[in-house]
Amino acid sequence: MISGRQALAEIEQFIQKARQQEAQVERAYAKATEEVGRLRLQRTEAFRELARLKLDAIRQNQVVGELDVAERQAISLLESRQQALQRLTERRHEAEQRVRQAEAERQAALDELQRALANAETIRKSVEAKISLNREWISVRARVDEITGQAQQAEKKAIQAQADREEKRRPYEADPLFMYLWSRKFGTAAYRANPFTRYMDRLVASVVRYDKARVNYSLLNEIPERLRDHSRKIIEKLQEERFNLKALERKALVDAGSEAAEAEVAKARNTVTHRERQLEQARAALAAQDRAYDASILEGDAPYRDAVELLAVADQREDLHELYEEATRTPTSKDEEIVRRIQSTDAAMNLALRQAVETHKRLKELAHRRATVETEWAQLRHQGYDTPYGTFGNEASLGNVLGGILTGAVGGAILGQVLRDGFHHGPSPWDSGFGGGLPIPPPDGFGTGGSFGGGDFRTGGSF
């Protein structure tokens, strides 16, 4: 069994490993794309040598000159791409470092908050043990327990009376003559009608025995309200006695020095809130860098494509194709060596292109897995799963799932389900209602696992 904080820390370590894996694949991708560019230039140089061998001086100057321009433009584009990629990578690494620093500062603040909470909890438990021997507290506590029982019984009767009313009034409400007289308030001071209508209504009343039925129907409606009113009065009395009990407990806590301890908790809590904001900002900045990086690497590489296109256009000119065909038909020893070099370069370039495509695909897959886990991690943390008072009983499953995600055997979306299934929220210092509970709201992730502040009764419902 591990704590919620340990579980989410394990996920953070996974995210760091995933980013390291991405960085390795990124380097392989950059190396493959650079190799394709290098081989492209090497192939162009081989065609240039053929041009020098086969063309006359004027024609040679024209072809080689165009290749030189294309080569210079391609090199410039590739260098610009490499510089832009290097800047993106550096900014991304800096953002990752700021996140790690913010996480460390947040963890230090959480550790300090737990220390302050432990001190306040020690004082509370000590006072709670001592006051349980105090006669005044025992007396008030007994009254609270006694009135609590009364309130429960009163609420139970009110609920039962409400259910009885719903059942027993149906025959009355199903009688149209009775409901006609009831709606006109017949038999009460509020009844108004002309002499003829009064005469007819009296006849109707005698037929349905309205006088007796009205009394019964009135009581049927009044009893639940009377019981509800009685329940409210008992609950008000209970709340008053609870207030007295909490006042006694609070005074004992203050006399024991709890205010200083609570002030330390409040200070530590504010620091945690501040560190949380800093971490959120650092993570938002990293997410922005990830998006910029993805746009450059994962979604396309326009500068590299433009450079390849420039050289492709240049070396696919009709004159160069003629050079290649002529060299293969009537090769001299030099022609033959250049042609073999071009063929070898073509094969190497195709291999490098396949490697670039494969690493590009791999890089996209890794980025998607890492982003999925980061999303799950953020949602679980905001839902309070990293509380130090929560535990996970399925840590083995967690490790297996994370390992499966890293290798691609398991989808990242299953992580949240595994964590939710294994989570148990234990009691925290905010769960105690002694003395009114901690007068400081918990920060995110420190949510209560039970009824906060003791819980009050609600009229019209369950206790």
Coordinates of C-alpha atoms in Angstrom, one line a residue:
M1 CA 0.0 0.0 0.0
I2 CA 1.3 3.4 -0.9
S3 CA 0.1 7.0 -0.2
G4 CA -1.7 9.1 -2.8
R5 CA 1.3 11.4 -3.0
Q6 CA 3.7 8.5 -3.6
A7 CA 1.4 7.2 -6.4
L8 CA 1.4 10.5 -8.2
A9 CA 5.1 11.0 -7.6
E10 CA 5.6 7.6 -9.4
I11 CA 3.6 9.0 -12.3
E12 CA 5.8 12.1 -12.3
Q13 CA 8.9 9.9 -12.5
F14 CA 7.2 8.1 -15.4
I15 CA 6.7 11.4 -17.2
Q16 CA 10.3 12.3 -16.7
K17 CA 11.4 8.9 -18.2
A18 CA 9.0 9.4 -21.1
R19 CA 10.5 12.8 -21.8
Q20 CA 14.0 11.3 -21.6
Q21 CA 12.9 8.6 -24.1
E22 CA 11.5 11.3 -26.3
A23 CA 14.8 13.2 -26.2
Q24 CA 16.7 10.0 -27.3
V25 CA 14.3 9.5 -30.3
E26 CA 14.4 13.2 -31.1
R27 CA 18.2 12.9 -31.4
A28 CA 17.9 9.9 -33.6
Y29 CA 15.3 11.7 -35.8
A30 CA 17.5 14.8 -36.1
K31 CA 20.5 12.5 -37.0
A32 CA 18.4 10.7 -39.7
T33 CA 17.1 14.0 -41.3
E34 CA 20.6 15.4 -41.2
E35 CA 21.9 12.3 -42.9
V36 CA 19.3 12.6 -45.7
G37 CA 20.4 16.2 -46.3
R38 CA 24.1 15.3 -46.3
L39 CA 23.5 12.5 -48.8
R40 CA 21.4 14.8 -51.0
L41 CA 24.3 17.2 -51.1
Q42 CA 26.8 14.4 -51.8
R43 CA 24.6 13.2 -54.7
T44 CA 24.5 16.7 -56.1
E45 CA 28.3 16.9 -55.9
A46 CA 28.5 13.6 -57.9
F47 CA 26.3 15.1 -60.6
R48 CA 28.5 18.1 -60.6
E49 CA 31.6 16.0 -61.3
L50 CA 29.8 14.4 -64.2
A51 CA 29.0 17.9 -65.5
R52 CA 32.6 18.8 -65.4
L53 CA 33.6 15.7 -67.3
K54 CA 31.0 15.8 -70.0
L55 CA 30.1 19.4 -70.8
D56 CA 32.0 22.0 -72.5
A57 CA 33.1 25.1 -70.7
I58 CA 30.0 27.2 -71.4
R59 CA 27.5 24.5 -70.7
Q60 CA 29.5 23.4 -67.7
N61 CA 29.3 26.9 -66.1
Q62 CA 25.6 27.0 -66.6
V63 CA 24.8 23.7 -65.0
V64 CA 27.3 23.8 -62.1
G65 CA 26.3 27.4 -61.4
E66 CA 22.7 26.4 -60.9
L67 CA 23.7 23.5 -58.6
D68 CA 25.8 25.8 -56.5
V69 CA 22.9 28.2 -56.0
A70 CA 20.5 25.4 -55.1
E71 CA 23.1 23.9 -52.7
R72 CA 23.8 27.2 -51.0
Q73 CA 20.0 27.8 -50.5
A74 CA 19.5 24.3 -49.2
I75 CA 22.4 24.6 -46.7
S76 CA 21.0 27.9 -45.5
L77 CA 17.6 26.4 -45.0
L78 CA 19.0 23.4 -43.2
E79 CA 21.2 25.6 -41.0
S80 CA 18.2 27.8 -40.1
R81 CA 16.2 24.8 -39.3
Q82 CA 18.9 23.3 -37.0
Q83 CA 19.3 26.7 -35.2
A84 CA 15.5 27.0 -34.7
L85 CA 15.2 23.4 -33.5
Q86 CA 18.1 24.0 -31.1
R87 CA 16.5 27.1 -29.7
L88 CA 13.2 25.2 -29.3
T89 CA 14.9 22.3 -27.6
E90 CA 16.9 24.6 -25.3
R91 CA 13.7 26.5 -24.3
R92 CA 11.9 23.3 -23.8
H93 CA 14.6 21.9 -21.5
E94 CA 14.6 25.2 -19.5
A95 CA 10.9 24.9 -19.1
E96 CA 11.3 21.3 -17.9
Q97 CA 13.9 22.4 -15.4
R98 CA 11.5 25.2 -14.1
V99 CA 8.8 22.6 -13.7
R100 CA 11.1 20.3 -11.7
Q101 CA 12.2 23.2 -9.5
A102 CA 8.6 24.2 -8.9
E103 CA 7.7 20.7 -8.1
A104 CA 10.5 20.5 -5.6
E105 CA 9.4 23.8 -4.0
R106 CA 5.8 22.6 -3.8
Q107 CA 6.9 19.3 -2.2
A108 CA 8.9 21.2 0.4
A109 CA 5.9 23.4 1.2
L110 CA 3.7 20.3 1.5
D111 CA 6.2 18.7 3.9
E112 CA 6.2 21.9 6.0
L113 CA 2.4 21.9 6.0
Q114 CA 2.3 18.3 7.1
R115 CA 4.7 19.1 9.9
A116 CA 2.5 22.0 11.1
L117 CA -0.6 19.9 10.8
A118 CA 1.0 17.1 12.9
N119 CA 1.9 19.7 15.6
A120 CA -1.7 21.0 15.6
E121 CA -3.1 17.5 15.6
T122 CA -0.9 16.5 18.6
I123 CA -2.3 19.4 20.6
R124 CA -5.9 18.5 19.6
K125 CA -5.5 14.9 20.7
S126 CA -4.0 15.9 24.0
V127 CA -6.8 18.4 24.7
E128 CA -9.4 15.9 23.6
A129 CA -8.1 13.3 26.0
K130 CA -8.0 15.7 28.9
I131 CA -11.3 17.4 28.4
S132 CA -13.1 14.0 28.3
L133 CA -12.6 14.0 32.1
N134 CA -14.0 17.5 32.6
R135 CA -17.4 17.4 34.4
E136 CA -18.9 20.3 32.5
W137 CA -17.9 18.9 29.2
I138 CA -19.3 15.5 30.2
S139 CA -22.6 17.1 31.1
V140 CA -22.9 19.1 27.9
R141 CA -21.8 16.1 25.8
A142 CA -24.5 14.0 27.5
R143 CA -27.2 16.6 26.6
V144 CA -26.0 16.7 23.0
D145 CA -26.3 12.9 22.8
E146 CA -29.7 12.9 24.5
I147 CA -31.1 15.6 22.2
T148 CA -29.5 14.0 19.2
G149 CA -31.6 10.9 20.0
Q150 CA -34.7 13.0 20.4
A151 CA -34.1 14.8 17.1
Q152 CA -33.6 11.5 15.3
Q153 CA -36.9 10.1 16.7
A154 CA -38.7 13.4 15.9
E155 CA -37.4 13.4 12.4
K156 CA -38.3 9.8 11.9
K157 CA -41.9 10.4 13.0
A158 CA -42.1 13.5 10.7
I159 CA -40.9 11.5 7.8
Q160 CA -43.4 8.7 8.6
A161 CA -46.2 11.1 9.0
Q162 CA -45.3 12.6 5.6
A163 CA -45.5 9.2 4.0
D164 CA -48.8 8.4 5.7
R165 CA -50.3 11.6 4.5
E166 CA -49.3 10.9 0.9
E167 CA -51.0 7.5 1.2
K168 CA -54.1 8.3 3.3
R169 CA -55.2 11.5 1.5
R170 CA -55.6 9.7 -1.9
P171 CA -59.3 8.6 -1.2
Y172 CA -60.3 12.1 -0.2
E173 CA -58.6 13.7 -3.2
A174 CA -60.2 11.0 -5.5
D175 CA -63.7 12.2 -4.4
P176 CA -64.6 15.2 -6.7
L177 CA -67.5 16.3 -4.5
F178 CA -65.3 16.4 -1.4
M179 CA -62.6 18.3 -3.2
Y180 CA -65.1 20.7 -4.7
L181 CA -66.3 21.7 -1.2
W182 CA -62.7 21.7 0.1
S183 CA -61.5 24.0 -2.6
R184 CA -64.4 26.4 -1.8
K185 CA -63.5 26.3 1.9
F186 CA -67.0 25.1 2.8
G187 CA -67.6 25.0 6.6
T188 CA -65.0 27.6 7.3
A189 CA -65.2 31.4 7.9
A190 CA -63.6 31.9 4.5
Y191 CA -66.5 30.3 2.6
R192 CA -68.4 32.7 0.4
A193 CA -71.5 31.9 -1.7
N194 CA -75.0 33.2 -2.6
P195 CA -78.0 31.6 -0.9
F196 CA -78.8 29.2 -3.7
T197 CA -75.2 28.0 -3.9
R198 CA -75.1 27.6 -0.1
Y199 CA -78.3 25.5 -0.2
M200 CA -76.9 23.2 -2.9
D201 CA -73.5 22.9 -1.2
R202 CA -75.1 21.9 2.0
L203 CA -77.0 19.1 0.1
V204 CA -73.7 18.0 -1.4
A205 CA -72.0 18.1 2.1
S206 CA -74.7 15.9 3.6
V207 CA -74.3 13.4 0.8
V208 CA -70.5 13.0 1.2
R209 CA -70.5 13.5 5.0
Y210 CA -68.2 16.4 4.5
D211 CA -68.1 17.7 8.1
K212 CA -66.4 14.6 9.5
A213 CA -64.3 14.1 6.3
R214 CA -63.0 17.7 6.5
V215 CA -61.8 17.3 10.1
N216 CA -60.0 14.1 9.2
Y217 CA -58.4 15.5 6.1
S218 CA -57.4 18.7 7.9
L219 CA -55.7 16.6 10.6
L220 CA -54.1 14.4 8.0
N221 CA -52.4 17.5 6.5
E222 CA -51.6 19.2 9.8
I223 CA -50.0 16.3 11.7
P224 CA -46.8 16.2 9.5
E225 CA -46.4 19.9 9.7
R226 CA -46.8 19.8 13.5
L227 CA -44.2 17.0 13.7
R228 CA -41.9 18.9 11.4
D229 CA -42.2 22.0 13.5
H230 CA -41.5 19.9 16.6
S231 CA -38.4 18.4 14.9
R232 CA -37.1 21.9 14.0
K233 CA -37.4 23.1 17.6
I234 CA -35.5 20.0 18.8
I235 CA -32.8 20.6 16.2
E236 CA -32.5 24.2 17.2
K237 CA -32.0 23.2 20.7
L238 CA -29.4 20.6 19.6
Q239 CA -27.5 23.2 17.6
E240 CA -27.4 25.4 20.7
E241 CA -26.0 22.6 22.8
R242 CA -23.5 21.7 20.1
F243 CA -22.4 25.3 20.0
N244 CA -21.9 25.2 23.8
L245 CA -19.9 22.0 23.5
K246 CA -17.7 23.4 20.7
A247 CA -17.1 26.6 22.7
L248 CA -15.9 24.5 25.7
E249 CA -13.6 22.5 23.4
R250 CA -12.4 25.6 21.6
K251 CA -11.5 27.3 24.9
A252 CA -9.5 24.2 26.0
L253 CA -7.7 24.2 22.7
V254 CA -6.8 27.9 22.9
D255 CA -5.6 27.5 26.5
A256 CA -3.3 24.7 25.3
G257 CA -1.7 26.9 22.7
S258 CA -3.5 25.8 19.6
E259 CA -3.8 29.3 18.1
A260 CA 0.0 29.4 17.5
A261 CA -0.1 26.0 16.0
E262 CA -3.0 26.9 13.8
A263 CA -1.2 30.1 12.7
E264 CA 1.7 27.9 11.5
V265 CA -0.8 25.7 9.6
A266 CA -2.3 28.8 8.0
K267 CA 1.1 30.1 7.0
A268 CA 2.2 26.8 5.6
R269 CA -1.1 26.4 3.7
N270 CA -0.7 29.9 2.1
T271 CA 2.8 28.8 1.0
V272 CA 1.4 25.6 -0.5
T273 CA -1.2 27.7 -2.4
H274 CA 1.5 30.0 -3.7
R275 CA 3.8 27.1 -4.7
E276 CA 0.8 25.5 -6.4
R277 CA 0.2 28.6 -8.5
Q278 CA 3.9 28.7 -9.4
L279 CA 3.8 25.0 -10.5
E280 CA 0.7 25.6 -12.6
Q281 CA 2.4 28.6 -14.3
A282 CA 5.6 26.5 -14.9
R283 CA 3.5 23.6 -16.3
A284 CA 1.6 26.0 -18.6
A285 CA 4.8 27.4 -19.9
L286 CA 6.1 23.9 -20.5
A287 CA 2.9 23.0 -22.3
A288 CA 3.4 26.0 -24.6
Q289 CA 6.9 24.9 -25.4
D290 CA 5.7 21.3 -26.0
R291 CA 3.1 22.7 -28.5
A292 CA 5.8 24.8 -30.3
Y293 CA 8.1 21.8 -30.4
D294 CA 5.4 19.5 -31.7
A295 CA 4.5 21.9 -34.4
S296 CA 8.1 22.0 -35.5
I297 CA 9.0 18.3 -35.1
L298 CA 5.9 16.2 -35.0
E299 CA 3.5 18.0 -37.3
G300 CA 6.0 18.7 -40.0
D301 CA 9.5 20.1 -41.0
A302 CA 8.9 22.7 -43.6
P303 CA 12.5 24.0 -43.8
Y304 CA 13.9 20.5 -44.4
R305 CA 11.3 19.7 -47.0
D306 CA 12.0 23.0 -48.8
A307 CA 15.8 22.3 -48.8
V308 CA 15.2 18.8 -50.3
E309 CA 12.8 20.3 -52.9
L310 CA 15.4 22.8 -54.0
L311 CA 18.0 20.2 -54.6
A312 CA 15.5 17.8 -56.2
V313 CA 14.5 20.4 -58.7
A314 CA 18.1 21.2 -59.5
D315 CA 19.4 17.7 -59.9
Q316 CA 16.4 16.5 -61.8
R317 CA 17.0 18.9 -64.7
E318 CA 16.9 17.2 -68.1
D319 CA 20.7 18.0 -68.7
L320 CA 21.6 16.1 -65.5
H321 CA 19.5 13.1 -66.5
E322 CA 21.2 13.1 -69.8
L323 CA 24.6 13.1 -68.1
Y324 CA 23.6 10.2 -65.9
E325 CA 22.2 8.2 -68.9
E326 CA 25.3 9.0 -71.0
A327 CA 27.6 7.9 -68.2
T328 CA 25.9 4.5 -67.9
R329 CA 26.0 3.9 -71.7
T330 CA 29.6 4.9 -72.4
P331 CA 31.4 4.9 -69.1
T332 CA 35.0 5.8 -68.7
S333 CA 36.7 4.6 -65.6
K334 CA 35.9 8.0 -64.0
D335 CA 32.3 7.9 -65.2
E336 CA 31.8 4.4 -63.8
E337 CA 33.2 5.4 -60.4
I338 CA 30.9 8.4 -60.2
V339 CA 27.8 6.4 -61.3
R340 CA 28.5 3.7 -58.7
R341 CA 28.9 6.5 -56.1
I342 CA 25.5 8.0 -57.1
Q343 CA 23.8 4.6 -56.9
S344 CA 25.3 3.9 -53.5
T345 CA 24.3 7.3 -52.3
D346 CA 20.7 6.7 -53.6
A347 CA 20.5 3.5 -51.6
A348 CA 21.9 5.1 -48.5
M349 CA 19.6 8.1 -48.9
N350 CA 16.5 5.8 -49.2
L351 CA 17.6 4.0 -46.0
A352 CA 18.1 7.2 -44.2
L353 CA 14.6 8.4 -45.3
R354 CA 13.0 5.2 -44.0
Q355 CA 14.8 5.7 -40.7
A356 CA 13.6 9.3 -40.5
V357 CA 10.0 8.3 -41.2
E358 CA 10.2 5.5 -38.6
T359 CA 11.7 7.7 -35.9
H360 CA 9.3 10.5 -36.7
K361 CA 6.4 8.0 -36.1
R362 CA 8.0 6.7 -32.9
L363 CA 8.4 10.3 -31.7
K364 CA 4.7 11.1 -32.3
E365 CA 3.7 7.9 -30.4
L366 CA 5.9 8.7 -27.4
A367 CA 4.6 12.3 -27.3
H368 CA 1.0 11.1 -27.4
R369 CA 1.6 8.6 -24.6
R370 CA 3.4 11.2 -22.4
A371 CA 0.7 13.8 -23.0
T372 CA -2.1 11.4 -22.1
V373 CA -0.4 10.5 -18.9
E374 CA 0.2 14.1 -18.1
T375 CA -3.5 14.9 -18.6
E376 CA -4.5 12.0 -16.3
W377 CA -2.0 13.1 -13.7
A378 CA -3.3 16.7 -13.7
Q379 CA -6.9 15.6 -13.4
L380 CA -6.2 13.2 -10.5
R381 CA -4.1 15.8 -8.6
H382 CA -6.9 18.4 -8.9
Q383 CA -9.4 15.8 -7.7
G384 CA -7.4 15.4 -4.5
Y385 CA -5.7 12.0 -5.2
D386 CA -2.3 13.3 -4.1
T387 CA -3.5 13.9 -0.6
P388 CA -1.1 12.5 2.1
Y389 CA -4.2 11.0 3.8
G390 CA -5.2 8.8 0.8
T391 CA -3.8 5.4 0.0
F392 CA -3.6 3.1 -3.0
G393 CA -3.9 -0.7 -2.4
N394 CA -3.1 -1.7 -6.0
E395 CA 0.5 -0.3 -6.3
A396 CA 1.5 -3.4 -8.3
S397 CA -1.1 -2.8 -10.9
L398 CA 0.0 0.9 -11.1
G399 CA 3.6 -0.2 -11.8
N400 CA 2.5 -2.7 -14.5
V401 CA 0.2 -0.1 -16.2
L402 CA 3.0 2.6 -16.3
G403 CA 5.4 0.0 -17.7
G404 CA 2.9 -1.0 -20.3
I405 CA 2.3 2.6 -21.3
L406 CA 6.0 3.2 -21.7
T407 CA 6.3 0.3 -24.1
G408 CA 3.1 1.0 -25.9
A409 CA 1.4 -2.3 -24.7
V410 CA -1.2 -0.4 -22.7
G411 CA -3.2 2.8 -23.5
G412 CA -2.7 5.8 -21.3
A413 CA -6.4 6.3 -20.6
I414 CA -6.5 3.2 -18.5
L415 CA -4.2 4.8 -15.9
G416 CA -7.0 7.0 -14.4
Q417 CA -9.3 4.0 -14.0
V418 CA -6.6 1.9 -12.2
L419 CA -6.0 4.8 -9.8
R420 CA -9.6 5.4 -9.1
D421 CA -10.3 1.8 -8.4
G422 CA -7.4 1.5 -5.9
F423 CA -7.9 4.8 -4.0
H424 CA -9.0 5.0 -0.4
H425 CA -9.4 8.4 1.3
G426 CA -8.4 8.2 5.0
P427 CA -9.1 10.7 7.7
S428 CA -7.3 14.0 7.8
P429 CA -6.9 16.7 10.5
W430 CA -9.8 18.5 8.8
D431 CA -12.1 15.6 9.5
S432 CA -12.2 16.2 13.3
G433 CA -15.1 18.4 14.5
F434 CA -13.5 18.8 17.9
G435 CA -13.7 22.5 18.9
G436 CA -15.4 23.3 15.6
G437 CA -12.6 21.7 13.5
L438 CA -9.5 23.5 12.1
P439 CA -10.5 27.1 11.4
I440 CA -8.5 26.9 8.1
P441 CA -9.8 25.6 4.9
P442 CA -7.7 22.7 3.4
P443 CA -5.7 23.4 0.2
D444 CA -6.4 21.4 -2.9
G445 CA -5.4 17.7 -2.5
F446 CA -6.0 17.8 1.3
G447 CA -9.8 17.3 1.1
T448 CA -11.6 15.7 3.9
G449 CA -12.5 12.0 3.9
G450 CA -15.5 12.3 6.3
S451 CA -18.0 14.9 7.5
F452 CA -16.3 18.2 7.9
G453 CA -17.0 20.1 11.1
G454 CA -19.3 17.4 12.6
G455 CA -22.2 17.8 10.2
D456 CA -25.5 19.5 11.1
F457 CA -29.0 18.1 10.9
R458 CA -31.1 19.1 7.9
T459 CA -34.9 19.3 8.4
G460 CA -36.9 17.5 5.8
G461 CA -34.3 14.9 5.2
S462 CA -32.0 12.3 6.9
F463 CA -29.6 13.1 9.7

